[in-house]
Amino acid sequence: MQKAPLPATMAGMSEEKSETLVEEEQNNTKKHKKAKGKIKEEEIQVKIETLGENPNKVSPFVGYFPSGFDPLKNQATAGGEPPRATVRVFRHEKRTNRLQLVVSPNNGFQVDFVGTNYSGEATAPQLCTYALGVLDKQLQTLKIVPIASNKIFRLEPRVGGLDLSVKEPSKEEELATQKKFEKREALDDIYGTKKAIRRVLSLSFTLLRGAYFSAKNKKRRLRREEDPEAKENLEIKFEGVKINKEALESAGMHSSRNTPPHDSSATTPQMAYPLDRIILKGEWDYLVDILELFQDGAEIAPDGYPSFICNRLHRLESIEDEVEKKRLACVFSYINHLVKFKDKKSMEGCSSAKHHKIPSILSQKFSTMFGNSDGKRLEDEKRDLLISYVLVLTLIADGFRTAVSDITKDLRLDSVTVRAHFEHLGCKLMIKNKVLLATLPVPLVFPKSKHKHKPKR
């Protein structure tokens, strides 16, 4: 009979427990709010200092892992030292603006993370700027350092021990990227916000303004050259300068014969058509495209290069001397640019050279030597001079004994015309094993010009 009050007692105890839990939760909430209040109330007065780029110092690099990987996580270190990762930066020997960032986590796995500033995401348009802030609470300073857009590296995993170099995008990838950019611009024009449209218009205005001032400066230089006072100053400067008559005679012979620079009295073929007078000193650094493709192990598409070059690329593998290898590869590149320039200025080969990019230093030189004022089809005399340059370079590339068939196909000419061009350069032609070969005997003996006499009346 005394057991009846038990349920009431248990209910009372449960109510007391629930009230206690509610009070504890309220206390925890109050403590949490107080802690939050303390964090918000904490203030730091700092001196902000913005640093500009210094040409004598390397600007900061920023690398990020798109997969969210943390290279310092779950790394066991001896002595309680913080985990570390090895960071290395590589710079191209010739193109110093090309950088490569390599991060190697010390976790026992042979995986490196590699990012470049010239391929992948770095080739996309940069629509924003970056800065790095460093807060020093002790000194109460906040230093803000700007980061150039090409110093943002997307770190992709690479197996350690293999070639860490990232190949450049192919021409097809560049065209695809360009098409995507053009499509996005078209969508911005139709559906974009006013801010996006104003940004595109501002960029276009900036480009047009730069082109306008460039043309204006060029016009000012031309006026300065036509200024009579400037001409008088030039005459004063040139007074007392000795005139090299032999050089003038050589230049006259060169222009009259319509052939590349040569020495008729040379005792060796190399001296007869000296290469350093055809490819000038400042042009060699712009002719390393074939050498870089060969060193990267990339395949050279036959439709992108003349057959003369494709059929001789294997010779680069057998050359051990790096200087001689670079020399031959640069000669191949110069031949390629000359052939593409001729195709761009002709009806039959215009489509094949539409997307070929000639370095600006060579494009200006070719336009001056071979081009017309209207910039369209080449004149017959200028076209023959261009062909002579190509044929001389083929002789140099093949050790002054070259087969005629490959370059005949590349120049889109018939064998009779090419044979006449070789003879005009002082070459001898012979057939060996059913192959037409051109050789260069020295000293040079040019064929005599044939003048047609009018019949007497």
XYZ file of C-alpha atoms in Angstrom:
457
model
C 0.000 0.000 0.000
C 2.957 2.342 0.525
C 4.267 1.810 -2.992
C 1.673 4.041 -4.619
C 3.556 7.399 -4.129
C 6.661 6.144 -6.043
C 5.569 7.349 -9.496
C 5.056 10.856 -8.165
C 8.510 10.808 -6.581
C 10.147 9.687 -9.862
C 8.255 12.344 -11.778
C 9.508 14.958 -9.362
C 13.071 13.775 -9.743
C 12.818 13.850 -13.547
C 11.444 17.389 -13.411
C 14.316 18.439 -11.173
C 16.840 16.893 -13.595
C 15.273 18.588 -16.619
C 15.321 21.953 -14.811
C 19.001 21.381 -13.981
C 19.842 20.585 -17.620
C 17.993 23.678 -18.806
C 19.929 25.833 -16.330
C 23.253 24.300 -17.453
C 22.426 24.940 -21.116
C 21.473 28.517 -20.325
C 24.733 28.987 -18.422
C 26.754 27.501 -21.314
C 24.930 29.777 -23.755
C 25.680 32.808 -21.604
C 29.365 31.798 -21.348
C 29.508 31.306 -25.135
C 27.917 34.712 -25.691
C 30.376 36.275 -23.250
C 33.286 34.633 -25.079
C 31.938 35.910 -28.381
C 31.574 39.325 -26.886
C 35.173 39.257 -25.730
C 36.375 38.332 -29.245
C 34.374 41.121 -30.804
C 35.574 43.622 -28.238
C 39.243 42.829 -29.010
C 40.641 45.607 -31.183
C 44.076 46.053 -32.716
C 45.359 49.358 -33.996
C 47.746 48.698 -36.846
C 49.692 50.797 -39.289
C 48.890 49.798 -42.871
C 51.807 49.873 -45.288
C 51.350 49.159 -49.002
C 54.475 47.958 -50.797
C 54.965 48.344 -54.542
C 56.796 46.027 -56.895
C 60.578 46.285 -56.751
C 62.536 45.212 -59.860
C 65.475 44.185 -57.643
C 63.336 41.845 -55.517
C 61.206 38.853 -56.394
C 57.501 39.411 -55.807
C 55.580 36.828 -53.716
C 54.279 33.640 -55.288
C 50.878 32.182 -54.372
C 50.118 28.533 -54.977
C 46.848 26.778 -54.247
C 45.633 23.185 -54.369
C 42.350 22.949 -56.345
C 41.612 19.565 -54.722
C 41.805 20.994 -51.186
C 44.878 18.921 -50.340
C 46.847 20.052 -47.263
C 50.560 19.151 -47.634
C 51.220 19.691 -43.892
C 48.381 17.549 -42.562
C 49.035 14.186 -40.861
C 52.820 14.514 -41.014
C 54.797 12.995 -38.151
C 57.912 14.970 -37.277
C 60.677 14.198 -34.815
C 61.241 16.413 -31.779
C 57.828 18.036 -32.002
C 58.920 20.329 -34.827
C 56.201 21.702 -37.093
C 55.733 19.815 -40.377
C 57.390 21.265 -43.437
C 57.178 20.935 -47.213
C 59.927 21.560 -49.754
C 59.131 24.441 -52.105
C 61.207 25.031 -55.235
C 60.947 27.636 -58.002
C 62.379 27.049 -61.485
C 62.962 29.674 -64.172
C 63.382 29.068 -67.912
C 66.966 29.586 -69.094
C 66.045 31.675 -72.121
C 62.508 32.874 -71.461
C 63.031 34.284 -67.988
C 59.385 35.271 -67.557
C 58.372 31.585 -67.446
C 58.262 30.186 -63.915
C 57.438 26.806 -62.387
C 56.527 26.203 -58.741
C 57.080 22.699 -57.281
C 55.847 21.699 -53.790
C 57.109 18.366 -52.377
C 55.355 17.207 -49.160
C 57.619 15.283 -46.763
C 55.075 12.522 -46.180
C 56.955 9.598 -47.726
C 54.916 9.584 -50.944
C 56.631 10.228 -54.280
C 54.118 12.851 -55.392
C 54.965 16.460 -56.205
C 52.595 19.322 -56.940
C 53.567 21.454 -59.939
C 52.180 24.758 -61.184
C 53.288 27.096 -63.993
C 52.549 30.670 -64.976
C 52.437 29.954 -68.731
C 50.049 27.003 -69.198
C 46.646 25.777 -68.070
C 44.671 28.243 -66.015
C 47.402 30.898 -66.361
C 46.532 31.321 -70.069
C 42.967 32.436 -69.265
C 42.183 36.176 -69.105
C 42.967 37.700 -65.679
C 39.909 39.727 -64.629
C 41.024 40.616 -61.095
C 44.080 41.596 -59.086
C 45.597 39.953 -56.022
C 47.413 41.148 -52.915
C 49.030 39.451 -49.914
C 48.587 40.887 -46.404
C 50.980 40.102 -43.513
C 49.785 41.085 -40.000
C 52.383 41.509 -37.230
C 50.586 41.896 -33.890
C 53.762 42.713 -31.951
C 54.856 45.523 -34.258
C 51.205 46.413 -34.993
C 51.777 46.627 -38.730
C 49.854 45.269 -41.708
C 51.940 45.039 -44.874
C 50.057 44.623 -48.153
C 52.106 43.391 -51.105
C 50.581 43.288 -54.614
C 50.812 39.991 -56.461
C 51.039 39.970 -60.230
C 48.367 37.928 -61.980
C 50.961 35.577 -63.461
C 52.250 34.616 -59.993
C 49.132 32.594 -59.087
C 50.007 28.901 -59.480
C 47.463 26.081 -59.712
C 49.303 23.119 -58.192
C 48.522 19.820 -59.905
C 49.860 16.427 -58.718
C 52.772 14.881 -60.608
C 54.541 11.599 -59.942
C 57.985 12.283 -58.475
C 61.030 11.334 -60.520
C 59.314 11.954 -63.838
C 59.616 14.998 -66.052
C 58.008 17.838 -64.115
C 57.829 20.162 -67.091
C 54.389 21.135 -68.255
C 54.025 21.211 -72.002
C 52.700 24.331 -73.633
C 49.202 24.258 -75.070
C 48.969 23.188 -78.678
C 47.669 25.426 -81.426
C 44.311 23.633 -81.324
C 43.973 24.298 -77.587
C 44.879 27.960 -78.103
C 42.224 28.251 -80.802
C 39.653 26.553 -78.542
C 40.481 28.990 -75.727
C 40.168 31.925 -78.117
C 36.762 30.657 -79.328
C 35.542 30.303 -75.734
C 36.663 33.838 -74.974
C 34.870 35.186 -78.060
C 31.673 33.294 -77.159
C 31.772 34.667 -73.628
C 32.181 38.195 -74.988
C 29.173 37.651 -77.259
C 27.094 36.427 -74.291
C 28.187 39.445 -72.244
C 27.004 41.742 -75.040
C 23.567 40.072 -75.127
C 22.851 39.049 -71.515
C 25.635 40.727 -69.514
C 25.159 43.368 -66.876
C 25.868 47.021 -67.535
C 29.013 46.766 -65.429
C 30.402 43.905 -67.557
C 29.593 45.741 -70.795
C 31.269 48.927 -69.511
C 34.357 46.903 -68.553
C 34.643 45.435 -72.069
C 34.139 48.858 -73.647
C 36.764 50.352 -71.337
C 39.262 47.640 -72.335
C 38.554 48.172 -76.040
C 38.966 51.930 -75.628
C 42.305 51.397 -73.877
C 43.575 49.194 -76.733
C 42.401 51.663 -79.377
C 43.963 54.539 -77.443
C 47.300 52.684 -77.322
C 47.151 51.988 -81.069
C 46.303 55.654 -81.730
C 49.252 56.990 -79.746
C 51.556 54.421 -81.358
C 50.520 55.622 -84.807
C 50.837 59.231 -83.663
C 54.389 58.660 -82.421
C 55.289 56.961 -85.705
C 53.910 59.909 -87.645
C 55.914 62.303 -85.457
C 59.101 60.336 -86.180
C 58.416 60.490 -89.911
C 57.932 64.257 -89.722
C 61.183 64.556 -87.783
C 62.982 62.641 -90.517
C 61.555 65.003 -93.144
C 62.521 68.077 -91.122
C 65.263 70.032 -93.033
C 66.999 70.933 -89.760
C 67.203 67.254 -88.834
C 68.686 66.479 -92.254
C 71.323 69.173 -91.751
C 72.231 67.669 -88.367
C 72.589 64.262 -89.965
C 74.822 65.672 -92.681
C 77.036 67.272 -90.016
C 77.235 63.968 -88.131
C 78.174 62.022 -91.263
C 80.928 64.422 -92.226
C 84.296 62.757 -92.078
C 82.842 59.238 -92.183
C 84.834 57.011 -94.488
C 82.892 55.287 -97.234
C 83.556 51.614 -97.770
C 83.513 51.317 -101.563
C 83.833 47.544 -101.503
C 80.713 47.260 -99.337
C 78.805 49.527 -101.697
C 79.890 47.481 -104.703
C 78.907 44.278 -102.930
C 75.512 45.758 -102.065
C 75.056 46.852 -105.659
C 75.855 43.368 -106.935
C 73.493 41.897 -104.366
C 70.603 44.114 -105.447
C 71.300 43.667 -109.148
C 71.510 39.882 -109.005
C 68.563 39.609 -106.565
C 70.390 37.051 -104.406
C 71.141 36.810 -100.670
C 74.407 38.326 -99.308
C 77.368 36.450 -100.784
C 81.107 36.551 -101.462
C 81.996 35.602 -105.025
C 85.677 35.103 -104.222
C 85.103 32.770 -101.263
C 87.131 29.573 -101.085
C 84.565 27.565 -99.081
C 80.782 27.227 -99.479
C 80.287 28.438 -95.884
C 82.029 31.712 -96.760
C 80.240 32.017 -100.106
C 76.862 32.500 -98.390
C 77.717 33.428 -94.761
C 74.916 32.465 -92.389
C 75.522 35.380 -90.007
C 74.612 37.803 -92.805
C 71.326 36.003 -93.461
C 70.242 35.378 -89.839
C 71.296 38.413 -87.846
C 72.588 38.326 -84.264
C 69.383 39.537 -82.604
C 67.155 37.043 -84.447
C 68.515 33.737 -83.099
C 66.607 33.932 -79.805
C 63.308 34.020 -81.733
C 64.049 30.828 -83.705
C 64.085 28.235 -80.890
C 60.510 26.960 -81.355
C 61.517 23.759 -83.170
C 64.356 23.109 -80.709
C 62.008 23.442 -77.720
C 59.451 21.085 -79.279
C 62.224 18.588 -79.970
C 63.579 18.812 -76.403
C 60.081 18.385 -74.920
C 59.540 15.267 -77.041
C 56.477 16.752 -78.732
C 55.384 15.504 -82.117
C 55.685 18.018 -84.946
C 52.609 17.877 -87.155
C 53.469 17.381 -90.840
C 50.703 19.791 -91.889
C 52.203 22.566 -89.755
C 55.780 22.433 -91.064
C 57.329 22.069 -94.541
C 58.217 18.558 -95.646
C 61.869 19.635 -96.002
C 61.981 20.140 -92.205
C 59.896 17.084 -91.241
C 62.133 14.772 -93.279
C 65.282 16.050 -91.523
C 64.259 16.382 -87.878
C 65.839 13.018 -87.060
C 69.240 14.580 -87.677
C 68.894 16.599 -84.454
C 69.046 13.360 -82.424
C 72.460 12.411 -83.798
C 74.073 15.816 -83.140
C 75.851 15.803 -79.759
C 77.168 19.355 -79.905
C 74.428 21.565 -78.403
C 75.619 24.662 -80.287
C 75.484 22.868 -83.641
C 72.095 21.358 -82.740
C 70.660 24.797 -81.929
C 72.150 26.234 -85.121
C 70.497 23.611 -87.336
C 67.148 23.901 -85.505
C 67.202 27.694 -85.926
C 67.912 27.319 -89.663
C 64.893 24.990 -89.894
C 62.752 27.568 -88.065
C 63.898 30.396 -90.364
C 63.018 28.301 -93.432
C 59.593 27.612 -91.938
C 58.875 31.320 -91.343
C 60.008 32.252 -94.867
C 57.808 29.585 -96.470
C 54.802 30.605 -94.329
C 55.350 34.278 -95.188
C 55.315 33.397 -98.897
C 52.140 31.330 -98.429
C 50.411 34.197 -96.613
C 51.119 36.498 -99.562
C 49.936 34.038 -102.234
C 46.556 32.649 -103.234
C 47.465 28.959 -103.306
C 48.974 28.711 -99.803
C 47.092 31.353 -97.834
C 44.880 28.876 -95.937
C 47.803 26.722 -94.741
C 49.595 29.723 -93.170
C 46.508 31.478 -91.806
C 47.188 30.674 -88.136
C 50.996 30.708 -88.306
C 52.603 33.339 -86.056
C 55.831 34.916 -87.262
C 57.895 36.723 -84.581
C 57.501 40.484 -84.896
C 61.219 41.069 -85.495
C 61.129 38.679 -88.479
C 57.738 39.844 -89.719
C 58.991 43.432 -89.978
C 62.166 42.285 -91.702
C 60.289 40.136 -94.233
C 57.797 42.913 -94.945
C 60.650 45.339 -95.617
C 62.660 42.948 -97.806
C 59.923 41.110 -99.686
C 56.600 42.859 -99.064
C 54.703 45.506 -101.014
C 53.274 48.792 -99.892
C 49.729 47.432 -100.209
C 50.659 44.361 -98.100
C 49.024 41.907 -100.502
C 50.469 39.696 -103.227
C 54.270 39.646 -103.610
C 55.861 41.139 -106.681
C 57.692 38.675 -108.920
C 61.114 40.176 -108.149
C 60.554 40.139 -104.364
C 59.139 36.614 -104.507
C 62.231 35.396 -106.402
C 64.463 36.971 -103.743
C 62.522 35.175 -100.998
C 62.872 31.868 -102.852
C 66.624 32.467 -103.157
C 66.874 32.933 -99.384
C 64.993 29.672 -98.798
C 67.177 27.711 -101.228
C 70.410 29.060 -99.727
C 69.237 28.004 -96.253
C 68.406 24.511 -97.549
C 71.963 24.272 -98.888
C 73.352 25.329 -95.495
C 71.109 22.854 -93.641
C 72.193 19.936 -95.874
C 75.896 20.750 -95.966
C 75.688 22.353 -99.436
C 74.432 19.153 -101.066
C 70.636 19.028 -101.006
C 67.844 17.162 -102.754
C 65.526 19.402 -104.739
C 62.248 17.475 -104.440
C 61.206 18.398 -100.855
C 61.667 22.147 -101.093
C 60.072 22.166 -104.552
C 56.895 20.781 -103.012
C 57.013 23.234 -100.084
C 57.440 26.279 -102.358
C 54.581 25.072 -104.593
C 56.753 25.339 -107.710
C 57.695 22.996 -110.524
C 61.134 21.380 -110.733
C 62.175 23.407 -113.792
C 61.621 26.715 -111.972
C 63.454 25.562 -108.832
C 66.335 24.256 -110.950
C 66.661 27.666 -112.618
C 66.735 29.344 -109.175
C 69.522 27.040 -107.973
C 71.560 27.779 -111.107
C 71.012 31.505 -110.559
C 72.652 31.095 -107.129
C 75.762 29.518 -108.697
C 74.819 25.889 -107.970
C 75.493 22.816 -110.072
C 72.796 20.181 -110.487
C 73.324 16.460 -110.897
C 71.259 13.296 -110.773
C 72.396 10.501 -108.444
C 70.308 7.379 -107.788
C 67.433 9.017 -109.645
C 67.488 11.966 -107.227
C 68.130 15.543 -108.409
C 70.833 17.100 -106.193
C 72.087 20.704 -105.979
C 75.685 21.424 -104.931
C 77.593 24.669 -104.475
C 81.078 24.816 -106.015
C 83.449 27.640 -105.107
C 84.394 30.216 -106.118
C 80.896 31.219 -107.188
C 80.270 31.366 -110.912
C 76.955 32.934 -111.816
C 75.299 32.313 -115.178
C 75.523 35.166 -117.635
C 72.336 37.046 -118.268
C 70.843 36.401 -121.675
C 69.631 39.513 -123.485
C 67.394 39.150 -126.448
C 68.491 41.324 -129.334
C 65.846 42.907 -131.405
C 66.012 42.002 -135.067
C 67.486 44.686 -137.251
C 65.191 46.322 -139.703
